[in-house]
Amino acid sequence: MIIVPLKEGENIERALKKFKRKYEKTGVVKELRRRQEFQKPSLVKRANKLHAVYVQKMHRMEE
């Protein structure tokens, strides 16, 4: 459950903005989208490998 403490006389738009920010940080939407479609474990491993290679290249470019 997400709790957003409000100050006295705080605008409702500001409270909604706080709520949305907290909701995004929990990662609920990201997890939901990830679970909507099944991916084979081999494809997940391949994607992780490609991402690792990309990150290594970026680190090398910085040096």
N, CA, C and O atoms as a Tinker XYZ file with bonds, in Angstrom:
   252  protein
     1  N      0.836000   -1.167000    0.000000    73     2
     2  CA     0.000000    0.000000    0.000000    64     1     3
     3  C      0.886000    1.237000    0.000000    63     2     4     5
     4  O      1.846000    1.323000    0.766000    81     3
     5  N      0.569000    2.166000   -0.838000    73     3     6
     6  CA     1.340000    3.400000   -0.941000    64     5     7
     7  C      0.663000    4.478000   -0.113000    63     6     8     9
     8  O     -0.525000    4.757000   -0.277000    81     7
     9  N      1.439000    5.078000    0.778000    73     7    10
    10  CA     0.921000    6.146000    1.626000    64     9    11
    11  C      1.628000    7.441000    1.258000    63    10    12    13
    12  O      2.857000    7.508000    1.227000    81    11
    13  N      0.837000    8.464000    0.981000    73    11    14
    14  CA     1.389000    9.772000    0.621000    64    13    15
    15  C      0.963000   10.765000    1.693000    63    14    16    17
    16  O     -0.202000   11.159000    1.748000    81    15
    17  N      1.905000   11.173000    2.550000    73    15    18
    18  CA     1.542000   12.159000    3.579000    64    17    19
    19  C      1.327000   13.533000    2.954000    63    18    20    21
    20  O      2.132000   13.998000    2.148000    81    19
    21  N      0.238000   14.164000    3.336000    73    19    22
    22  CA    -0.097000   15.487000    2.804000    64    21    23
    23  C      0.084000   16.547000    3.885000    63    22    24    25
    24  O     -0.213000   16.324000    5.058000    81    23
    25  N      0.571000   17.683000    3.462000    73    23    26
    26  CA     0.691000   18.814000    4.382000    64    25    27
    27  C     -0.628000   19.579000    4.398000    63    26    28    29
    28  O     -1.456000   19.442000    3.498000    81    27
    29  N     -0.799000   20.365000    5.412000    73    27    30
    30  CA    -2.031000   21.150000    5.548000    64    29    31
    31  C     -2.171000   22.112000    4.376000    63    30    32    33
    32  O     -1.274000   22.915000    4.120000    81    31
    33  N     -3.292000   22.034000    3.660000    73    31    34
    34  CA    -3.574000   22.928000    2.555000    64    33    35
    35  C     -2.806000   22.611000    1.271000    63    34    36    37
    36  O     -2.693000   23.466000    0.392000    81    35
    37  N     -2.279000   21.394000    1.158000    73    35    38
    38  CA    -1.508000   21.036000   -0.042000    64    37    39
    39  C     -2.447000   20.788000   -1.225000    63    38    40    41
    40  O     -3.529000   20.224000   -1.065000    81    39
    41  N     -2.025000   21.210000   -2.386000    73    39    42
    42  CA    -2.812000   21.091000   -3.606000    64    41    43
    43  C     -2.988000   19.619000   -3.991000    63    42    44    45
    44  O     -2.071000   18.819000   -3.804000    81    43
    45  N     -4.150000   19.261000   -4.522000    73    43    46
    46  CA    -4.433000   17.873000   -4.888000    64    45    47
    47  C     -3.562000   17.418000   -6.068000    63    46    48    49
    48  O     -3.178000   16.252000   -6.150000    81    47
    49  N     -3.257000   18.347000   -6.975000    73    47    50
    50  CA    -2.390000   17.986000   -8.111000    64    49    51
    51  C     -1.005000   17.592000   -7.624000    63    50    52    53
    52  O     -0.399000   16.645000   -8.126000    81    51
    53  N     -0.519000   18.324000   -6.650000    73    51    54
    54  CA     0.801000   18.025000   -6.098000    64    53    55
    55  C      0.795000   16.658000   -5.397000    63    54    56    57
    56  O      1.757000   15.896000   -5.494000    81    55
    57  N     -0.290000   16.367000   -4.700000    73    55    58
    58  CA    -0.416000   15.077000   -4.021000    64    57    59
    59  C     -0.460000   13.937000   -5.045000    63    58    60    61
    60  O      0.150000   12.888000   -4.836000    81    59
    61  N     -1.173000   14.142000   -6.138000    73    59    62
    62  CA    -1.235000   13.124000   -7.195000    64    61    63
    63  C      0.135000   12.911000   -7.824000    63    62    64    65
    64  O      0.510000   11.782000   -8.142000    81    63
    65  N      0.867000   13.981000   -7.998000    73    63    66
    66  CA     2.210000   13.893000   -8.567000    64    65    67
    67  C      3.119000   13.059000   -7.657000    63    66    68    69
    68  O      3.892000   12.227000   -8.131000    81    67
    69  N      3.016000   13.293000   -6.352000    73    67    70
    70  CA     3.793000   12.511000   -5.385000    64    69    71
    71  C      3.420000   11.032000   -5.465000    63    70    72    73
    72  O      4.285000   10.157000   -5.457000    81    71
    73  N      2.110000   10.772000   -5.542000    73    71    74
    74  CA     1.635000    9.397000   -5.617000    64    73    75
    75  C      2.170000    8.701000   -6.865000    63    74    76    77
    76  O      2.650000    7.570000   -6.791000    81    75
    77  N      2.090000    9.370000   -8.001000    73    75    78
    78  CA     2.567000    8.785000   -9.260000    64    77    79
    79  C      4.050000    8.472000   -9.184000    63    78    80    81
    80  O      4.491000    7.421000   -9.651000    81    79
    81  N      4.827000    9.382000   -8.595000    73    79    82
    82  CA     6.267000    9.187000   -8.459000    64    81    83
    83  C      6.565000    7.955000   -7.599000    63    82    84    85
    84  O      7.416000    7.137000   -7.948000    81    83
    85  N      5.860000    7.835000   -6.478000    73    83    86
    86  CA     6.057000    6.681000   -5.598000    64    85    87
    87  C      5.643000    5.395000   -6.294000    63    86    88    89
    88  O      6.302000    4.364000   -6.157000    81    87
    89  N      4.553000    5.461000   -7.038000    73    87    90
    90  CA     4.036000    4.282000   -7.737000    64    89    91
    91  C      5.040000    3.798000   -8.786000    63    90    92    93
    92  O      5.259000    2.595000   -8.926000    81    91
    93  N      5.650000    4.732000   -9.522000    73    91    94
    94  CA     6.642000    4.366000  -10.530000    64    93    95
    95  C      7.866000    3.726000   -9.891000    63    94    96    97
    96  O      8.427000    2.777000  -10.439000    81    95
    97  N      8.283000    4.234000   -8.745000    73    95    98
    98  CA     9.464000    3.710000   -8.071000    64    97    99
    99  C      9.271000    2.269000   -7.606000    63    98   100   101
   100  O     10.241000    1.521000   -7.490000    81    99
   101  N      8.028000    1.875000   -7.341000    73    99   102
   102  CA     7.786000    0.500000   -6.895000    64   101   103
   103  C      7.994000   -0.497000   -8.024000    63   102   104   105
   104  O      8.266000   -1.668000   -7.761000    81   103
   105  N      7.870000   -0.058000   -9.289000    73   103   106
   106  CA     8.122000   -0.938000  -10.423000    64   105   107
   107  C      6.959000   -1.850000  -10.770000    63   106   108   109
   108  O      7.153000   -2.860000  -11.447000    81   107
   109  N      5.774000   -1.524000  -10.330000    73   107   110
   110  CA     4.601000   -2.368000  -10.567000    64   109   111
   111  C      4.286000   -2.454000  -12.060000    63   110   112   113
   112  O      4.048000   -3.543000  -12.582000    81   111
   113  N      4.285000   -1.328000  -12.739000    73   111   114
   114  CA     3.933000   -1.301000  -14.160000    64   113   115
   115  C      4.974000   -2.055000  -14.980000    63   114   116   117
   116  O      4.631000   -2.804000  -15.895000    81   115
   117  N      6.248000   -1.853000  -14.648000    73   115   118
   118  CA     7.327000   -2.541000  -15.357000    64   117   119
   119  C      7.188000   -4.054000  -15.221000    63   118   120   121
   120  O      7.326000   -4.798000  -16.192000    81   119
   121  N      6.912000   -4.491000  -13.990000    73   119   122
   122  CA     6.763000   -5.928000  -13.728000    64   121   123
   123  C      5.541000   -6.481000  -14.457000    63   122   124   125
   124  O      5.592000   -7.591000  -14.987000    81   123
   125  N      4.465000   -5.738000  -14.490000    73   123   126
   126  CA     3.253000   -6.172000  -15.174000    64   125   127
   127  C      3.512000   -6.365000  -16.662000    63   126   128   129
   128  O      3.105000   -7.373000  -17.239000    81   127
   129  N      4.188000   -5.405000  -17.284000    73   127   130
   130  CA     4.494000   -5.513000  -18.708000    64   129   131
   131  C      5.426000   -6.683000  -18.990000    63   130   132   133
   132  O      5.301000   -7.350000  -20.018000    81   131
   133  N      6.366000   -6.932000  -18.071000    73   131   134
   134  CA     7.295000   -8.040000  -18.248000    64   133   135
   135  C      6.565000   -9.375000  -18.185000    63   134   136   137
   136  O      6.922000  -10.313000  -18.897000    81   135
   137  N      5.563000   -9.462000  -17.350000    73   135   138
   138  CA     4.841000  -10.725000  -17.162000    64   137   139
   139  C      3.774000  -10.970000  -18.229000    63   138   140   141
   140  O      3.272000  -12.088000  -18.345000    81   139
   141  N      3.423000   -9.961000  -18.998000    73   139   142
   142  CA     2.348000  -10.121000  -19.974000    64   141   143
   143  C      2.707000  -11.116000  -21.065000    63   142   144   145
   144  O      1.835000  -11.819000  -21.575000    81   143
   145  N      3.974000  -11.182000  -21.425000    73   143   146
   146  CA     4.378000  -12.050000  -22.527000    64   145   147
   147  C      5.502000  -12.958000  -22.062000    63   146   148   149
   148  O      6.496000  -12.491000  -21.506000    81   147
   149  N      5.342000  -14.270000  -22.291000    73   147   150
   150  CA     6.365000  -15.236000  -21.902000    64   149   151
   151  C      7.543000  -15.160000  -22.852000    63   150   152   153
   152  O      7.372000  -15.072000  -24.068000    81   151
   153  N      8.746000  -15.195000  -22.283000    73   151   154
   154  CA     9.957000  -15.249000  -23.084000    64   153   155
   155  C     10.712000  -16.507000  -22.705000    63   154   156   157
   156  O     10.828000  -16.851000  -21.529000    81   155
   157  N     11.221000  -17.185000  -23.716000    73   155   158
   158  CA    11.994000  -18.376000  -23.447000    64   157   159
   159  C     13.255000  -18.004000  -22.674000    63   158   160   161
   160  O     13.826000  -16.937000  -22.895000    81   159
   161  N     13.689000  -18.875000  -21.773000    73   159   162
   162  CA    14.890000  -18.581000  -20.993000    64   161   163
   163  C     16.117000  -18.316000  -21.859000    63   162   164   165
   164  O     16.964000  -17.495000  -21.506000    81   163
   165  N     16.214000  -19.015000  -22.999000    73   163   166
   166  CA    17.376000  -18.806000  -23.873000    64   165   167
   167  C     17.376000  -17.384000  -24.443000    63   166   168   169
   168  O     18.436000  -16.779000  -24.598000    81   167
   169  N     16.189000  -16.851000  -24.754000    73   167   170
   170  CA    16.106000  -15.485000  -25.268000    64   169   171
   171  C     16.443000  -14.460000  -24.188000    63   170   172   173
   172  O     17.047000  -13.424000  -24.466000    81   171
   173  N     16.049000  -14.760000  -22.963000    73   171   174
   174  CA    16.359000  -13.860000  -21.855000    64   173   175
   175  C     17.869000  -13.821000  -21.641000    63   174   176   177
   176  O     18.444000  -12.750000  -21.449000    81   175
   177  N     18.514000  -14.996000  -21.674000    73   175   178
   178  CA    19.966000  -15.054000  -21.499000    64   177   179
   179  C     20.679000  -14.296000  -22.612000    63   178   180   181
   180  O     21.637000  -13.566000  -22.360000    81   179
   181  N     20.211000  -14.470000  -23.834000    73   179   182
   182  CA    20.824000  -13.783000  -24.976000    64   181   183
   183  C     20.709000  -12.266000  -24.813000    63   182   184   185
   184  O     21.669000  -11.533000  -25.053000    81   183
   185  N     19.540000  -11.810000  -24.407000    73   183   186
   186  CA    19.338000  -10.373000  -24.227000    64   185   187
   187  C     20.243000   -9.838000  -23.116000    63   186   188   189
   188  O     20.808000   -8.751000  -23.237000    81   187
   189  N     20.376000  -10.605000  -22.043000    73   187   190
   190  CA    21.251000  -10.178000  -20.946000    64   189   191
   191  C     22.704000  -10.111000  -21.394000    63   190   192   193
   192  O     23.436000   -9.200000  -21.007000    81   191
   193  N     23.125000  -11.084000  -22.217000    73   191   194
   194  CA    24.493000  -11.084000  -22.730000    64   193   195
   195  C     24.741000   -9.860000  -23.607000    63   194   196   197
   196  O     25.759000   -9.183000  -23.467000    81   195
   197  N     23.806000   -9.583000  -24.508000    73   195   198
   198  CA    23.948000   -8.435000  -25.392000    64   197   199
   199  C     24.019000   -7.132000  -24.595000    63   198   200   201
   200  O     24.792000   -6.234000  -24.926000    81   199
   201  N     23.212000   -7.041000  -23.551000    73   199   202
   202  CA    23.226000   -5.848000  -22.718000    64   201   203
   203  C     24.573000   -5.712000  -22.009000    63   202   204   205
   204  O     25.113000   -4.610000  -21.909000    81   203
   205  N     25.117000   -6.828000  -21.516000    73   203   206
   206  CA    26.410000   -6.802000  -20.834000    64   205   207
   207  C     27.513000   -6.359000  -21.785000    63   206   208   209
   208  O     28.393000   -5.588000  -21.401000    81   207
   209  N     27.470000   -6.841000  -23.023000    73   207   210
   210  CA    28.461000   -6.446000  -24.027000    64   209   211
   211  C     28.352000   -4.950000  -24.299000    63   210   212   213
   212  O     29.363000   -4.256000  -24.406000    81   211
   213  N     27.139000   -4.466000  -24.409000    73   211   214
   214  CA    26.905000   -3.042000  -24.665000    64   213   215
   215  C     27.470000   -2.192000  -23.522000    63   214   216   217
   216  O     28.127000   -1.178000  -23.757000    81   215
   217  N     27.206000   -2.615000  -22.291000    73   215   218
   218  CA    27.678000   -1.868000  -21.128000    64   217   219
   219  C     29.203000   -1.856000  -21.091000    63   218   220   221
   220  O     29.811000   -0.829000  -20.791000    81   219
   221  N     29.819000   -2.997000  -21.397000    73   219   222
   222  CA    31.285000   -3.058000  -21.420000    64   221   223
   223  C     31.860000   -2.100000  -22.459000    63   222   224   225
   224  O     32.844000   -1.407000  -22.198000    81   223
   225  N     31.243000   -2.066000  -23.633000    73   223   226
   226  CA    31.711000   -1.160000  -24.683000    64   225   227
   227  C     31.611000    0.287000  -24.228000    63   226   228   229
   228  O     32.508000    1.088000  -24.491000    81   227
   229  N     30.532000    0.621000  -23.554000    73   227   230
   230  CA    30.353000    1.995000  -23.090000    64   229   231
   231  C     31.411000    2.352000  -22.048000    63   230   232   233
   232  O     31.936000    3.465000  -22.050000    81   231
   233  N     31.725000    1.402000  -21.152000    73   231   234
   234  CA    32.756000    1.662000  -20.152000    64   233   235
   235  C     34.124000    1.838000  -20.799000    63   234   236   237
   236  O     34.910000    2.687000  -20.379000    81   235
   237  N     34.403000    1.045000  -21.808000    73   235   238
   238  CA    35.677000    1.143000  -22.507000    64   237   239
   239  C     35.803000    2.481000  -23.239000    63   238   240   241
   240  O     36.883000    3.071000  -23.288000    81   239
   241  N     34.696000    2.950000  -23.801000    73   239   242
   242  CA    34.711000    4.216000  -24.523000    64   241   243
   243  C     34.980000    5.382000  -23.572000    63   242   244   245
   244  O     35.612000    6.365000  -23.960000    81   243
   245  N     34.504000    5.278000  -22.333000    73   243   246
   246  CA    34.703000    6.329000  -21.341000    64   245   247
   247  C     36.166000    6.433000  -20.939000    63   246   248   249
   248  O     36.664000    7.521000  -20.650000    81   247
   249  N     36.851000    5.296000  -20.922000    73   247   250
   250  CA    38.263000    5.286000  -20.489000    64   249   251
   251  C     39.141000    5.769000  -21.556000    63   250   252
   252  O     40.357000    5.831000  -21.375000    81   251
